[in-house]
Coordinates of C-alpha atoms in Angstrom, one line a residue:
M1 CA 32.4 -44.3 -17.1
L2 CA 36.1 -43.4 -17.6
K3 CA 37.0 -45.3 -14.4
I4 CA 35.3 -48.4 -15.7
E5 CA 37.0 -48.2 -19.1
N6 CA 40.4 -47.6 -17.3
S7 CA 39.9 -50.7 -15.1
L8 CA 38.9 -52.8 -18.1
L9 CA 42.1 -51.7 -20.0
V10 CA 44.3 -52.6 -17.0
L11 CA 42.6 -56.1 -16.8
L12 CA 43.0 -56.5 -20.6
I13 CA 46.8 -55.8 -20.5
I14 CA 47.5 -57.9 -17.4
S15 CA 45.3 -60.8 -18.9
T16 CA 47.1 -60.6 -22.2
L17 CA 50.6 -60.7 -20.7
L18 CA 49.7 -63.5 -18.3
G19 CA 48.0 -65.5 -21.1
I20 CA 51.1 -65.3 -23.2
T21 CA 53.8 -65.9 -20.6
Y22 CA 52.1 -68.2 -18.2
P23 CA 52.5 -71.4 -20.4
I24 CA 56.2 -70.8 -20.7
R25 CA 56.9 -69.8 -17.1
L26 CA 58.9 -73.0 -16.4
E27 CA 60.9 -72.9 -19.6
H28 CA 61.6 -69.2 -19.6
P29 CA 61.2 -67.9 -16.1
L30 CA 63.1 -64.7 -16.8
L31 CA 60.7 -63.8 -19.6
F32 CA 57.7 -64.5 -17.3
I33 CA 59.2 -62.1 -14.6
I34 CA 59.8 -59.4 -17.2
A35 CA 56.2 -59.8 -18.4
E36 CA 54.9 -59.4 -14.8
V37 CA 57.1 -56.3 -14.2
V38 CA 55.8 -54.8 -17.5
S39 CA 52.2 -55.5 -16.5
V40 CA 52.8 -53.8 -13.1
I41 CA 54.4 -50.8 -14.7
S42 CA 51.6 -50.6 -17.3
T43 CA 49.0 -50.7 -14.5
L44 CA 50.7 -48.0 -12.5
W45 CA 51.1 -45.9 -15.7
I46 CA 47.5 -46.3 -16.7
I47 CA 46.4 -45.4 -13.1
R48 CA 48.5 -42.3 -13.3
L49 CA 47.0 -41.3 -16.6
Y50 CA 43.6 -41.9 -15.2
F51 CA 44.1 -39.4 -12.4
F52 CA 45.9 -37.0 -14.8
V53 CA 42.9 -37.0 -17.1
S54 CA 39.9 -37.6 -14.8
R55 CA 40.4 -34.5 -12.6
P56 CA 40.5 -32.0 -15.5
L57 CA 37.5 -33.8 -17.0
K58 CA 35.7 -33.5 -13.6
E59 CA 36.5 -29.8 -13.4
L60 CA 35.1 -29.4 -17.0
G61 CA 32.0 -31.2 -15.9
N62 CA 31.7 -28.8 -12.9
A63 CA 32.1 -25.9 -15.3
I64 CA 29.1 -27.2 -17.4
N65 CA 27.0 -27.6 -14.2
L66 CA 27.9 -24.1 -13.0
L67 CA 26.8 -22.6 -16.3
S68 CA 23.7 -24.6 -16.6
N69 CA 22.6 -23.7 -13.0
N70 CA 23.5 -20.0 -13.4
D71 CA 25.9 -20.4 -10.4
F72 CA 28.3 -17.4 -10.6
Q73 CA 29.5 -17.8 -7.0
S74 CA 31.6 -21.0 -7.3
R75 CA 35.0 -21.3 -9.1
L76 CA 37.0 -24.2 -10.6
L77 CA 40.1 -25.6 -8.9
P78 CA 43.5 -25.7 -10.6
T79 CA 44.4 -29.1 -12.2
P80 CA 47.8 -30.7 -12.9
H81 CA 47.1 -30.7 -16.6
P82 CA 48.8 -27.5 -18.0
V83 CA 46.4 -27.1 -21.0
V84 CA 43.3 -27.7 -18.9
N85 CA 44.6 -25.5 -16.2
K86 CA 44.8 -22.6 -18.6
L87 CA 41.2 -23.3 -19.5
V88 CA 40.3 -23.2 -15.8
V89 CA 42.0 -19.8 -15.3
V90 CA 40.1 -18.4 -18.3
F91 CA 36.8 -19.9 -17.1
N92 CA 37.3 -18.4 -13.6
K93 CA 38.0 -15.0 -15.1
M94 CA 34.9 -15.3 -17.3
I95 CA 32.8 -16.3 -14.2
N96 CA 34.2 -13.3 -12.2
Q97 CA 33.2 -10.9 -15.0
L98 CA 29.8 -12.4 -15.4
H99 CA 29.3 -12.2 -11.6
K100 CA 30.4 -8.6 -11.6
E101 CA 28.0 -7.7 -14.5
R102 CA 25.2 -9.6 -12.9
V103 CA 25.6 -7.8 -9.6
E104 CA 25.8 -4.4 -11.4
Q105 CA 22.7 -5.3 -13.4
R106 CA 20.8 -6.3 -10.2
E107 CA 21.9 -3.1 -8.4
Q108 CA 20.8 -1.0 -11.4
S109 CA 17.5 -2.9 -11.5
Y110 CA 17.0 -2.2 -7.7
F111 CA 17.9 1.4 -8.3
L112 CA 15.5 1.8 -11.2
E113 CA 12.7 0.1 -9.3
H114 CA 13.2 2.5 -6.3
L115 CA 13.5 5.4 -8.7
L116 CA 10.2 4.6 -10.3
K117 CA 8.5 4.3 -7.0
A118 CA 10.0 7.6 -5.7
T119 CA 9.6 9.8 -8.8
P120 CA 6.7 12.3 -8.7
H121 CA 6.0 11.5 -12.4
G122 CA 3.7 8.7 -13.5
I123 CA 5.4 6.0 -15.6
V124 CA 4.0 3.2 -17.6
V125 CA 6.2 0.6 -19.5
L126 CA 4.7 -1.3 -22.4
D127 CA 6.1 -4.5 -24.1
Y128 CA 6.4 -4.9 -27.9
D129 CA 2.7 -5.9 -28.0
Q130 CA 1.7 -2.6 -26.3
K131 CA 0.7 -4.4 -23.1
V132 CA 1.3 -2.9 -19.7
I133 CA 4.2 -4.7 -17.9
Q134 CA 5.3 -2.1 -15.3
T135 CA 3.9 1.0 -13.6
N136 CA 4.8 3.1 -10.6
P137 CA 2.5 4.3 -7.7
T138 CA 2.2 7.8 -9.1
I139 CA 0.5 6.7 -12.3
L140 CA -1.8 4.3 -10.4
H141 CA -2.8 7.3 -8.2
I142 CA -3.4 9.5 -11.3
L143 CA -5.5 6.9 -13.1
E144 CA -7.2 5.8 -9.8
L145 CA -6.6 2.2 -10.8
K146 CA -4.8 -0.8 -9.4
F147 CA -2.0 -2.6 -11.1
N148 CA -4.0 -5.7 -11.6
A149 CA -6.5 -3.7 -13.7
L150 CA -3.7 -2.7 -16.0
K151 CA -1.3 -5.6 -16.1
N152 CA -1.0 -7.4 -19.4
K153 CA -3.7 -5.3 -20.9
R154 CA -3.2 -3.4 -24.1
F155 CA -2.8 0.2 -23.3
I156 CA -5.1 1.3 -26.1
D157 CA -7.9 -0.9 -24.7
I158 CA -7.9 0.7 -21.2
E159 CA -10.9 3.0 -20.8
H160 CA -9.8 6.3 -19.1
P161 CA -10.0 9.9 -20.4
L162 CA -6.3 10.5 -19.9
I163 CA -5.3 7.2 -21.5
S164 CA -7.5 8.0 -24.5
E165 CA -5.6 11.3 -25.0
I166 CA -2.2 9.6 -24.5
N167 CA -3.0 7.0 -27.2
Q168 CA -3.3 9.8 -29.7
L169 CA 0.3 11.0 -29.0
A170 CA 3.0 10.3 -31.6
L171 CA 6.3 8.7 -30.5
N172 CA 8.6 11.2 -28.8
Q173 CA 5.8 13.8 -28.7
V174 CA 5.3 15.9 -25.6
K175 CA 1.8 17.4 -25.0
D176 CA -0.1 19.1 -22.2
I177 CA -3.4 17.4 -21.7
Q178 CA -6.2 19.1 -19.7
L179 CA -9.1 17.1 -18.2
S180 CA -12.2 18.0 -16.3
G181 CA -11.7 19.7 -13.0
G182 CA -8.8 21.7 -14.3
R183 CA -6.5 18.8 -14.1
R184 CA -3.5 19.3 -16.5
Y185 CA -0.9 16.7 -17.3
R186 CA 2.3 16.9 -19.4
C187 CA 2.6 13.6 -21.2
Q188 CA 5.4 12.1 -23.3
K189 CA 5.6 8.8 -25.2
S190 CA 9.1 7.4 -25.8
S191 CA 10.7 4.1 -26.7
F192 CA 13.8 1.9 -26.0
I193 CA 15.3 -1.3 -27.3
F194 CA 15.1 -4.4 -25.0
Q195 CA 16.3 -7.8 -26.1
G196 CA 16.2 -6.7 -29.7
F197 CA 12.6 -5.4 -29.6
Q198 CA 11.3 -1.9 -29.4
Q199 CA 9.3 -1.1 -26.2
Q200 CA 7.5 2.0 -25.3
F201 CA 7.2 3.9 -22.0
I202 CA 5.0 6.8 -21.1
I203 CA 5.8 9.6 -18.7
V204 CA 2.9 11.6 -17.1
Q205 CA 3.7 14.8 -15.1
D206 CA 0.9 16.2 -13.0
L207 CA 1.0 20.0 -13.5
Y208 CA -2.1 20.7 -11.4
L209 CA -0.5 21.6 -8.1
D210 CA 2.1 23.7 -9.9
D211 CA -0.6 25.5 -11.7
I212 CA -2.6 26.2 -8.5
K213 CA 0.5 27.5 -6.8
K214 CA 1.3 29.9 -9.6
E215 CA -2.4 31.0 -9.7
K216 CA -2.4 31.7 -6.0
Q217 CA 0.8 33.7 -6.2
A218 CA -0.7 35.7 -9.0
Y219 CA -4.1 36.5 -7.6
S220 CA -3.7 36.3 -3.8
K221 CA -1.6 39.5 -3.5
V222 CA -3.9 41.4 -5.8
I223 CA -7.0 40.3 -3.9
R224 CA -5.5 41.2 -0.6
M225 CA -4.5 44.6 -1.9
M226 CA -7.9 45.2 -3.5
S227 CA -9.7 44.0 -0.4
H228 CA -7.6 46.3 1.8
E229 CA -8.2 49.4 -0.4
V230 CA -11.9 48.7 -0.9
N231 CA -12.6 48.1 2.8
N232 CA -10.7 51.3 3.8
S233 CA -12.6 53.3 1.1
V234 CA -16.0 51.8 2.1
G235 CA -15.4 52.5 5.8
A236 CA -14.5 56.1 5.0
M237 CA -17.4 56.6 2.6
N238 CA -19.9 55.1 5.1
S239 CA -18.6 57.5 7.8
Y240 CA -19.1 60.4 5.4
L241 CA -22.6 59.2 4.6
D242 CA -23.5 59.0 8.3
T243 CA -22.2 62.6 8.7
L244 CA -24.2 63.7 5.6
K245 CA -27.4 62.4 7.3
L246 CA -26.9 65.2 9.9
F247 CA -27.2 67.8 7.2
S248 CA -30.5 66.6 5.6
P249 CA -32.7 69.3 4.0
A250 CA -35.5 70.9 6.1
D251 CA -38.1 70.1 3.5
E252 CA -39.7 66.8 4.4
E253 CA -40.1 65.6 0.8
L254 CA -36.5 66.4 -0.1
K255 CA -35.3 65.0 3.2
T256 CA -37.0 61.6 2.4
D257 CA -35.4 61.4 -1.0
Y258 CA -32.1 62.6 0.4
L259 CA -32.0 60.0 3.2
E260 CA -33.1 57.2 0.8
A261 CA -30.3 58.1 -1.6
L262 CA -27.8 58.0 1.2
S263 CA -29.2 54.6 2.3
I264 CA -28.9 53.2 -1.3
V265 CA -25.3 54.4 -1.6
K266 CA -24.5 52.9 1.8
D267 CA -26.2 49.5 0.9
R268 CA -24.2 49.5 -2.4
N269 CA -21.0 50.1 -0.4
S270 CA -21.9 47.2 1.9
A271 CA -22.6 45.0 -1.2
M272 CA -19.2 45.9 -2.6
A273 CA -17.5 45.1 0.7
E274 CA -19.3 41.7 0.8
F275 CA -18.2 41.1 -2.8
M276 CA -14.6 41.7 -1.9
K277 CA -15.0 39.6 1.2
N278 CA -16.0 36.6 -1.0
F279 CA -12.9 37.0 -3.1
A280 CA -10.7 37.4 0.0
S281 CA -12.1 34.1 1.4
V282 CA -10.4 32.2 -1.4
V283 CA -7.0 32.9 -0.1
K284 CA -7.9 32.5 3.6
I285 CA -8.9 28.8 3.7
P286 CA -7.1 27.5 6.8
E287 CA -5.1 24.3 7.1
P288 CA -7.5 21.4 8.0
N289 CA -7.7 20.3 11.6
L290 CA -7.8 16.6 10.8
E291 CA -10.0 14.3 13.0
N292 CA -12.1 11.2 12.7
V293 CA -15.5 12.4 11.5
N294 CA -18.7 10.7 10.2
L295 CA -19.1 12.0 6.7
I296 CA -22.7 10.7 6.5
K297 CA -23.7 12.7 9.6
I298 CA -22.4 15.9 8.0
L299 CA -24.4 15.1 4.8
Q300 CA -27.6 14.3 6.6
D301 CA -27.3 17.5 8.7
L302 CA -26.8 19.7 5.7
L303 CA -29.7 18.0 3.8
E304 CA -31.9 18.7 6.7
I305 CA -31.0 22.3 6.6
Y306 CA -31.6 22.4 2.8
H307 CA -34.8 20.3 3.1
S308 CA -37.3 23.2 3.0
D309 CA -35.4 25.0 0.2
F310 CA -35.2 21.8 -1.9
K311 CA -38.9 21.1 -1.3
N312 CA -40.1 24.6 -2.2
N313 CA -38.1 24.3 -5.5
H314 CA -39.5 20.8 -6.2
I315 CA -36.1 19.1 -5.9
Q316 CA -36.2 15.4 -5.1
V317 CA -33.2 14.2 -3.0
L318 CA -32.2 10.5 -3.3
D319 CA -29.7 9.4 -0.6
K320 CA -28.0 6.1 -1.4
F321 CA -25.2 6.3 1.1
P322 CA -24.4 4.0 4.0
K323 CA -25.4 4.7 7.6
E324 CA -21.9 5.6 8.6
L325 CA -18.7 6.5 6.8
A326 CA -15.6 7.5 8.8
V327 CA -13.0 9.7 7.2
I328 CA -10.1 11.7 8.5
A329 CA -11.0 15.3 7.7
D330 CA -11.8 18.8 9.0
K331 CA -15.5 18.9 9.8
S332 CA -16.0 22.7 9.3
L333 CA -14.2 22.6 5.9
L334 CA -16.3 19.6 4.8
E335 CA -19.5 21.5 5.7
Q336 CA -18.3 24.4 3.6
L337 CA -17.4 22.1 0.8
F338 CA -20.9 20.4 0.6
I339 CA -22.7 23.7 1.1
N340 CA -21.0 25.0 -2.1
I341 CA -21.8 21.7 -3.9
F342 CA -25.5 21.7 -2.9
K343 CA -25.8 25.4 -3.8
N344 CA -24.3 24.8 -7.3
A345 CA -26.6 21.7 -7.7
K346 CA -29.7 23.7 -6.8
E347 CA -28.8 26.6 -9.2
A348 CA -28.3 24.0 -12.0
L349 CA -31.6 22.2 -11.2
L350 CA -33.6 25.5 -11.3
E351 CA -32.8 25.6 -15.0
V352 CA -34.7 22.5 -15.8
D353 CA -38.4 21.6 -15.6
Q354 CA -39.9 21.1 -12.1
T355 CA -40.8 17.5 -12.8
D356 CA -37.2 16.6 -13.6
R357 CA -35.2 18.0 -10.6
T358 CA -33.3 15.2 -8.9
L359 CA -30.3 15.3 -6.6
E360 CA -28.7 11.9 -5.9
I361 CA -26.0 11.2 -3.4
S362 CA -24.3 7.8 -3.3
F363 CA -21.1 6.1 -2.2
N364 CA -19.3 3.3 -4.1
E365 CA -17.8 0.9 -1.6
E366 CA -15.6 -0.7 -4.2
T367 CA -14.0 2.5 -5.6
K368 CA -14.3 4.5 -2.4
K369 CA -15.9 7.4 -4.2
L370 CA -18.7 9.7 -3.1
V371 CA -20.9 10.6 -6.1
I372 CA -23.2 13.7 -6.1
W373 CA -25.3 13.8 -9.2
N374 CA -28.0 16.2 -10.3
S375 CA -30.3 16.1 -13.3
G376 CA -29.4 19.7 -14.4
P377 CA -28.1 20.7 -17.8
K378 CA -25.1 18.8 -19.1
I379 CA -21.7 20.6 -19.1
S380 CA -20.0 21.0 -22.5
K381 CA -16.5 19.7 -23.0
E382 CA -15.1 23.2 -23.3
T383 CA -16.8 24.3 -20.0
E384 CA -15.7 21.1 -18.3
E385 CA -12.0 21.9 -19.0
K386 CA -12.4 25.4 -17.6
L387 CA -14.1 24.4 -14.3
F388 CA -12.1 25.2 -11.1
T389 CA -10.2 27.9 -13.1
P390 CA -9.9 31.0 -10.9
F391 CA -12.9 33.2 -11.1
Y392 CA -14.4 31.3 -14.1
S393 CA -18.1 30.8 -14.0
S394 CA -20.5 29.5 -16.7
K395 CA -23.3 31.5 -15.1
P396 CA -23.9 35.1 -16.2
T397 CA -23.9 36.4 -12.6
G398 CA -21.4 33.9 -11.2
Q399 CA -18.1 35.0 -9.6
G400 CA -16.3 31.6 -10.0
I401 CA -15.5 31.4 -6.3
G402 CA -17.6 28.5 -5.1
L403 CA -15.7 25.8 -7.1
M404 CA -12.4 27.4 -6.2
I405 CA -13.2 27.0 -2.5
C406 CA -14.3 23.3 -3.2
R407 CA -11.1 22.7 -5.1
D408 CA -8.8 24.1 -2.4
I409 CA -10.6 22.3 0.4
L410 CA -10.3 19.0 -1.4
L411 CA -6.7 19.6 -2.2
K412 CA -5.9 20.4 1.4
H413 CA -7.4 17.0 2.3
K414 CA -5.4 15.4 -0.6
W415 CA -8.6 13.9 -2.1
D416 CA -9.1 13.6 -5.9
F417 CA -12.2 14.9 -7.5
R418 CA -14.0 15.4 -10.9
L419 CA -16.9 17.5 -12.0
F420 CA -18.2 16.2 -15.4
S421 CA -21.1 15.2 -17.6
G422 CA -20.7 11.6 -18.7
K423 CA -22.9 9.3 -20.6
K424 CA -25.6 9.8 -18.0
E425 CA -27.6 13.0 -18.3
G426 CA -26.9 15.8 -15.8
V427 CA -23.8 16.6 -13.9
T428 CA -21.7 14.5 -11.6
F429 CA -19.4 15.6 -8.8
E430 CA -17.1 12.7 -7.9
I431 CA -14.8 12.7 -4.8
S432 CA -12.2 9.9 -4.3
F433 CA -11.0 9.3 -0.7

C-alpha cells in the first residue's frame, strides 16, 4: 500500500511540474529545464524516503507477525532509521528474554511431569471447579482406576472408599486413613494459585509396606527366639518323659494312670511345639519362584480336595471363572494362599444356617480381579480395619496367622487385595492382578 501511494505521489509531482512548464517550454526553456531537474530530484528524494520508511515498517510488521505466531526463535534485522533501530534492539532483547523464560518454563514442566511419574506418593491435581486435570501412575495404582475414569470428573463425585475419606479433609490437613485389609494412607490436601485461580492438589502416601516392615522387625525376632526356646524345652521335656516311662509303678492301675498322664503331657508339648511352628511360619515365607501357571487349574485342584469337606458341611460352591487364566506366580505359594482363604470361608459359613452356605468364585475380565465371596456373617467396619493386622483374629480361638500368610504371599507377588463386606451380604476377598 505504501509503495502504491509513493508511486502516485511521484506521478502527481512530475505531472504537475510538466503541466505547468510544458506550455512555456519554447518561451522559457531555462525554466522548463529547471522544472524537469526539480522533478527528477523530487522523484529520487521520494524514492529514498520510501526505502528509508518502508524497511522499518516492514520490520515492525514482522514483529507483529512473530508475536501473533508465538515465534520466539526469529529476530528483527537492524534498520537505517535510528529511532526504529532502537525499537528493534529493545524488541530483540524482549524476545530473547521471553524465549529464555519459555525454555525454563518448559524445562520445569518436563521436570515436574517426570517427578510426578517417579514419586512414590500418589498425586491428584484439581482445577478451580474441583475436577481432576492431572494424576500420576502411583495414585492410579492405589485407586485401581484408569486416568480416563477420573479425567474432568469432580473429585467429590468419584466413588471410592479412599476418595470418600479424602473429601472430608480440610484444606492443608494431614490425616492417616485406614481402609480394609490393613491398608493405611497418609493424605494431605493443599492448594496453589494458577492464573489467578485457586486450585487444589492431593498427596497420598502409602504407609502399608512401611507398616509391614516395622511389624516384621518387631515380631520376627521375638518369634524366632520364642520358637527356639520352646522347641529346646519341648525336646528336653519329651526326653525326660520318655525316661520317666521306664520308672513306671509296679501296680497296674497306678501304672496305667501314670503312663496316661505322661502321654497327655507329651501331647500337650507337641501341641505347643506345633503352635509355635505356626507362628514361625509367618516369618519364613520364601521369595516366590515366578513362572507361568494356570490359576484356574490350581483353584480346580483345591476345590476337588475340599469337595467332600464342603459337601459334608452343606456348602454350595459356584465356580464362575474362565477355563484358563495364566498368571506369573509361585504355584506352591498360591496353593497355600487359597488353602487359607477356603479354610477361612468354611469357618465363616459354618456360623450360618445350612441352607444358606454358598462359596462363589468368579473372575472379572474387565478389572482383572479374582473375587471369592461367601455368604457368611458380614464383617463390621471396625473388624475390617483390623484384618491382616499381626495375630489379630475375630474368632475366639483364632491365632490371626492365616490372613497374615495370605497378606505376605500377595505382597510378594505385588498383587493388591481387599477383604470386606460391601452392599452385598457376606464377605468378599478380592485379588487384583
